[in-house]
Amino acid sequence: MRVRRVLSLLVVVALTGLLSGAAAGAGPTAQAAVAAAVGLLPSRVQEAVIAPAAPAPVAPAAAPEAAPEAAPVAPQQARQRVTSVRVAPVNVPGTPCTSNARACVDLSGDRAWLIEDGEIAYGPVPTTSGRPGFRTPPGTFPVTFHSRDHVSSIYDAPMPYSVFFNGGIAFHQGSLSQLSHGCIHLSRAAAREFFGSLERGDLVQVVP
């Protein structure tokens, strides 16, 4: 309340000084008039008026919010495992054998085929098989090895284009009018076809 009175007094004094100066022909500034008026005040009041006002406290700036961490991304599998599906072998139309066989022999029908992808690739071709006492055993056997100019060490007989699949039993070129000692006789052309088509590990199915 006291300060307001002082300030009002300063304004009155300043205006009075300005008016007086104007009447006398002088041009004092408002700042000079106020300074003159302040000089008339007691020293304690002068300090209160002259002292600069304390600056208003500035609120500290709020710290920037941290960006939310990205959710961890689950690692993806580089490769997907492919589960192999086993398909049961089926009968190959026109033969007594199944689709997992690469060569088929029908002992009772004296004929043979080559099979590929479940279908007949070659044949039927005529065959002869083992004589009594040397019957060709039925079953499924893998091809073990080839011998183009094979000669039997037991019977001292030539066995061209031999493809062995059950011990000493093989497809080979032989007589189609005489029974063998267990092997499957083929004509020369058929023996060459079997020799060139069958690979080691291929299955030979022999049906009674």
Short mmCIF file of C-alpha atoms in Angstrom, two decimals:
data_model
loop_
_atom_site.label_atom_id
_atom_site.label_comp_id
_atom_site.label_asym_id
_atom_site.label_seq_id
_atom_site.Cartn_x
_atom_site.Cartn_y
_atom_site.Cartn_z
CA MET A 1 0.00 0.00 0.00
CA ARG A 2 2.84 2.30 0.87
CA VAL A 3 4.63 1.51 -2.37
CA ARG A 4 1.53 2.39 -4.37
CA ARG A 5 1.41 5.78 -2.66
CA VAL A 6 5.05 6.36 -3.44
CA LEU A 7 4.53 5.44 -7.07
CA SER A 8 1.49 7.71 -7.28
CA LEU A 9 3.57 10.50 -5.78
CA LEU A 10 6.29 9.84 -8.37
CA VAL A 11 3.79 10.11 -11.18
CA VAL A 12 2.41 13.38 -9.80
CA VAL A 13 5.89 14.81 -9.33
CA ALA A 14 6.93 13.73 -12.81
CA LEU A 15 3.89 15.29 -14.41
CA THR A 16 4.39 18.47 -12.38
CA GLY A 17 8.00 18.67 -13.46
CA LEU A 18 7.05 18.17 -17.09
CA LEU A 19 4.41 20.85 -16.95
CA SER A 20 6.73 23.25 -15.16
CA GLY A 21 9.51 22.59 -17.64
CA ALA A 22 7.15 23.11 -20.54
CA ALA A 23 6.00 26.45 -19.12
CA ALA A 24 9.61 27.59 -18.67
CA GLY A 25 10.53 26.49 -22.20
CA ALA A 26 12.72 23.59 -21.08
CA GLY A 27 12.19 20.07 -22.29
CA PRO A 28 13.10 17.67 -19.42
CA THR A 29 12.48 14.03 -20.11
CA ALA A 30 10.16 11.91 -18.07
CA GLN A 31 13.14 9.88 -16.89
CA ALA A 32 14.82 13.02 -15.49
CA ALA A 33 11.63 14.10 -13.80
CA VAL A 34 11.19 10.72 -12.15
CA ALA A 35 14.83 10.69 -11.01
CA ALA A 36 14.36 14.11 -9.49
CA ALA A 37 11.22 12.99 -7.74
CA VAL A 38 12.91 9.86 -6.38
CA GLY A 39 15.69 12.05 -4.99
CA LEU A 40 13.15 13.79 -2.77
CA LEU A 41 12.12 10.50 -1.13
CA PRO A 42 13.73 9.03 2.01
CA SER A 43 16.73 6.74 1.36
CA ARG A 44 14.89 3.61 2.51
CA VAL A 45 12.06 4.28 0.09
CA GLN A 46 14.55 5.09 -2.69
CA GLU A 47 16.17 1.61 -2.29
CA ALA A 48 12.77 -0.06 -2.52
CA VAL A 49 11.90 1.89 -5.65
CA ILE A 50 15.26 1.66 -7.40
CA ALA A 51 15.97 -2.04 -6.55
CA PRO A 52 15.05 -4.20 -9.56
CA ALA A 53 12.24 -6.63 -9.12
CA ALA A 54 13.31 -10.19 -8.61
CA PRO A 55 12.81 -12.23 -11.74
CA ALA A 56 9.93 -14.62 -11.66
CA PRO A 57 11.08 -18.15 -11.07
CA VAL A 58 11.22 -20.16 -14.25
CA ALA A 59 9.91 -23.68 -13.98
CA PRO A 60 12.48 -26.21 -15.10
CA ALA A 61 11.80 -27.65 -18.50
CA ALA A 62 10.29 -31.05 -18.33
CA ALA A 63 12.63 -33.81 -19.38
CA PRO A 64 11.69 -35.28 -22.75
CA GLU A 65 9.90 -38.56 -22.45
CA ALA A 66 11.98 -41.49 -23.51
CA ALA A 67 10.78 -43.14 -26.64
CA PRO A 68 9.19 -46.50 -25.88
CA GLU A 69 11.46 -49.40 -26.65
CA ALA A 70 10.48 -51.39 -29.67
CA ALA A 71 9.10 -54.77 -28.84
CA PRO A 72 11.62 -57.53 -29.53
CA VAL A 73 11.04 -59.25 -32.83
CA ALA A 74 10.98 -62.99 -32.64
CA PRO A 75 13.63 -64.49 -34.94
CA GLN A 76 12.26 -66.19 -37.97
CA GLN A 77 13.46 -69.60 -39.02
CA ALA A 78 15.94 -69.39 -41.93
CA ARG A 79 14.72 -72.56 -43.32
CA GLN A 80 11.58 -74.58 -42.84
CA ARG A 81 11.95 -78.26 -42.44
CA VAL A 82 10.20 -80.20 -45.13
CA THR A 83 8.77 -83.45 -43.90
CA SER A 84 9.03 -86.17 -46.50
CA VAL A 85 5.88 -88.14 -47.04
CA ARG A 86 6.33 -91.80 -47.83
CA VAL A 87 3.87 -93.07 -50.39
CA ALA A 88 3.03 -96.75 -50.17
CA PRO A 89 3.93 -98.64 -53.34
CA VAL A 90 1.03 -99.59 -55.60
CA ASN A 91 0.72 -102.22 -58.27
CA VAL A 92 2.02 -101.23 -61.68
CA PRO A 93 -0.69 -101.87 -64.27
CA GLY A 94 0.25 -104.68 -66.67
CA THR A 95 2.76 -106.26 -64.25
CA PRO A 96 2.63 -108.35 -61.05
CA CYS A 97 5.07 -105.92 -59.37
CA THR A 98 4.77 -102.75 -57.30
CA SER A 99 5.84 -99.21 -58.15
CA ASN A 100 8.95 -99.24 -55.95
CA ALA A 101 10.55 -101.85 -58.22
CA ARG A 102 12.83 -100.79 -61.06
CA ALA A 103 12.80 -104.25 -62.70
CA CYS A 104 10.06 -106.85 -62.54
CA VAL A 105 10.33 -110.58 -63.21
CA ASP A 106 7.30 -112.90 -63.56
CA LEU A 107 8.70 -116.43 -63.10
CA SER A 108 5.48 -118.26 -63.95
CA GLY A 109 4.88 -116.10 -67.03
CA ASP A 110 8.55 -116.15 -68.22
CA ARG A 111 8.66 -112.37 -68.82
CA ALA A 112 10.26 -109.26 -67.42
CA TRP A 113 9.85 -105.45 -67.47
CA LEU A 114 11.69 -102.29 -66.63
CA ILE A 115 9.64 -99.85 -64.55
CA GLU A 116 10.10 -96.12 -64.12
CA ASP A 117 7.98 -93.75 -61.98
CA GLY A 118 5.40 -96.45 -61.44
CA GLU A 119 4.89 -97.16 -65.13
CA ILE A 120 6.25 -99.67 -67.61
CA ALA A 121 9.33 -98.25 -69.32
CA TYR A 122 10.35 -101.37 -71.27
CA GLY A 123 8.82 -104.80 -71.88
CA PRO A 124 7.51 -107.28 -71.39
CA VAL A 125 10.36 -109.30 -72.80
CA PRO A 126 10.68 -113.12 -72.79
CA THR A 127 12.89 -114.78 -70.17
CA THR A 128 13.99 -118.16 -68.87
CA SER A 129 14.86 -118.82 -65.25
CA GLY A 130 16.27 -121.54 -63.00
CA ARG A 131 15.81 -125.23 -63.68
CA PRO A 132 14.70 -127.74 -61.02
CA GLY A 133 17.26 -127.77 -58.24
CA PHE A 134 18.35 -124.26 -59.21
CA ARG A 135 15.08 -122.39 -58.98
CA THR A 136 15.31 -118.62 -59.05
CA PRO A 137 14.21 -117.41 -55.57
CA PRO A 138 11.35 -114.88 -55.46
CA GLY A 139 11.66 -111.66 -53.49
CA THR A 140 12.85 -108.08 -53.79
CA PHE A 141 16.58 -107.46 -54.12
CA PRO A 142 18.84 -104.46 -54.84
CA VAL A 143 21.18 -104.37 -57.81
CA THR A 144 24.74 -104.92 -56.51
CA PHE A 145 27.05 -104.66 -59.54
CA HIS A 146 27.40 -104.87 -63.31
CA SER A 147 29.80 -106.98 -65.39
CA ARG A 148 29.61 -106.54 -69.15
CA ASP A 149 31.78 -109.52 -70.19
CA HIS A 150 31.25 -111.71 -67.17
CA VAL A 151 32.20 -115.40 -67.26
CA SER A 152 30.83 -117.80 -64.65
CA SER A 153 33.64 -119.16 -62.48
CA ILE A 154 31.43 -122.12 -61.48
CA TYR A 155 30.12 -123.26 -64.87
CA ASP A 156 32.75 -121.65 -67.07
CA ALA A 157 30.00 -120.10 -69.15
CA PRO A 158 29.84 -116.61 -70.64
CA MET A 159 27.29 -114.22 -69.10
CA PRO A 160 27.35 -111.05 -71.26
CA TYR A 161 25.73 -107.90 -69.85
CA SER A 162 25.34 -109.28 -66.36
CA VAL A 163 23.41 -107.25 -63.77
CA PHE A 164 23.69 -108.98 -60.38
CA PHE A 165 20.93 -108.54 -57.80
CA ASN A 166 20.88 -111.63 -55.51
CA GLY A 167 24.28 -113.04 -54.77
CA GLY A 168 25.35 -114.92 -57.91
CA ILE A 169 22.00 -114.45 -59.65
CA ALA A 170 21.85 -111.90 -62.45
CA PHE A 171 20.09 -110.72 -65.57
CA HIS A 172 22.27 -111.57 -68.55
CA GLN A 173 22.21 -112.57 -72.17
CA GLY A 174 21.38 -116.28 -72.45
CA SER A 175 19.37 -119.00 -74.09
CA LEU A 176 15.62 -118.49 -74.17
CA SER A 177 15.05 -122.18 -74.89
CA GLN A 178 17.06 -123.64 -72.01
CA LEU A 179 16.61 -123.07 -68.29
CA SER A 180 19.42 -121.53 -66.28
CA HIS A 181 21.15 -122.27 -63.00
CA GLY A 182 19.13 -119.52 -61.32
CA CYS A 183 19.85 -116.46 -63.45
CA ILE A 184 17.32 -114.65 -65.64
CA HIS A 185 18.16 -115.19 -69.30
CA LEU A 186 17.36 -112.36 -71.72
CA SER A 187 17.82 -111.82 -75.43
CA ARG A 188 20.88 -109.84 -76.44
CA ALA A 189 18.82 -106.66 -77.05
CA ALA A 190 16.94 -106.99 -73.75
CA ALA A 191 20.12 -107.79 -71.82
CA ARG A 192 21.77 -104.64 -73.16
CA GLU A 193 18.69 -102.57 -72.23
CA PHE A 194 18.63 -103.92 -68.66
CA PHE A 195 22.40 -103.44 -68.36
CA GLY A 196 22.21 -99.81 -69.45
CA SER A 197 19.07 -98.92 -67.47
CA LEU A 198 19.56 -100.49 -64.06
CA GLU A 199 21.85 -98.85 -61.51
CA ARG A 200 23.35 -100.06 -58.29
CA GLY A 201 20.71 -99.99 -55.56
CA ASP A 202 17.71 -100.27 -57.91
CA LEU A 203 15.17 -102.81 -56.73
CA VAL A 204 14.48 -105.99 -58.66
CA GLN A 205 11.19 -107.68 -57.76
CA VAL A 206 10.91 -111.37 -58.60
CA VAL A 207 7.36 -112.74 -58.45
CA PRO A 208 6.63 -116.55 -58.42
#
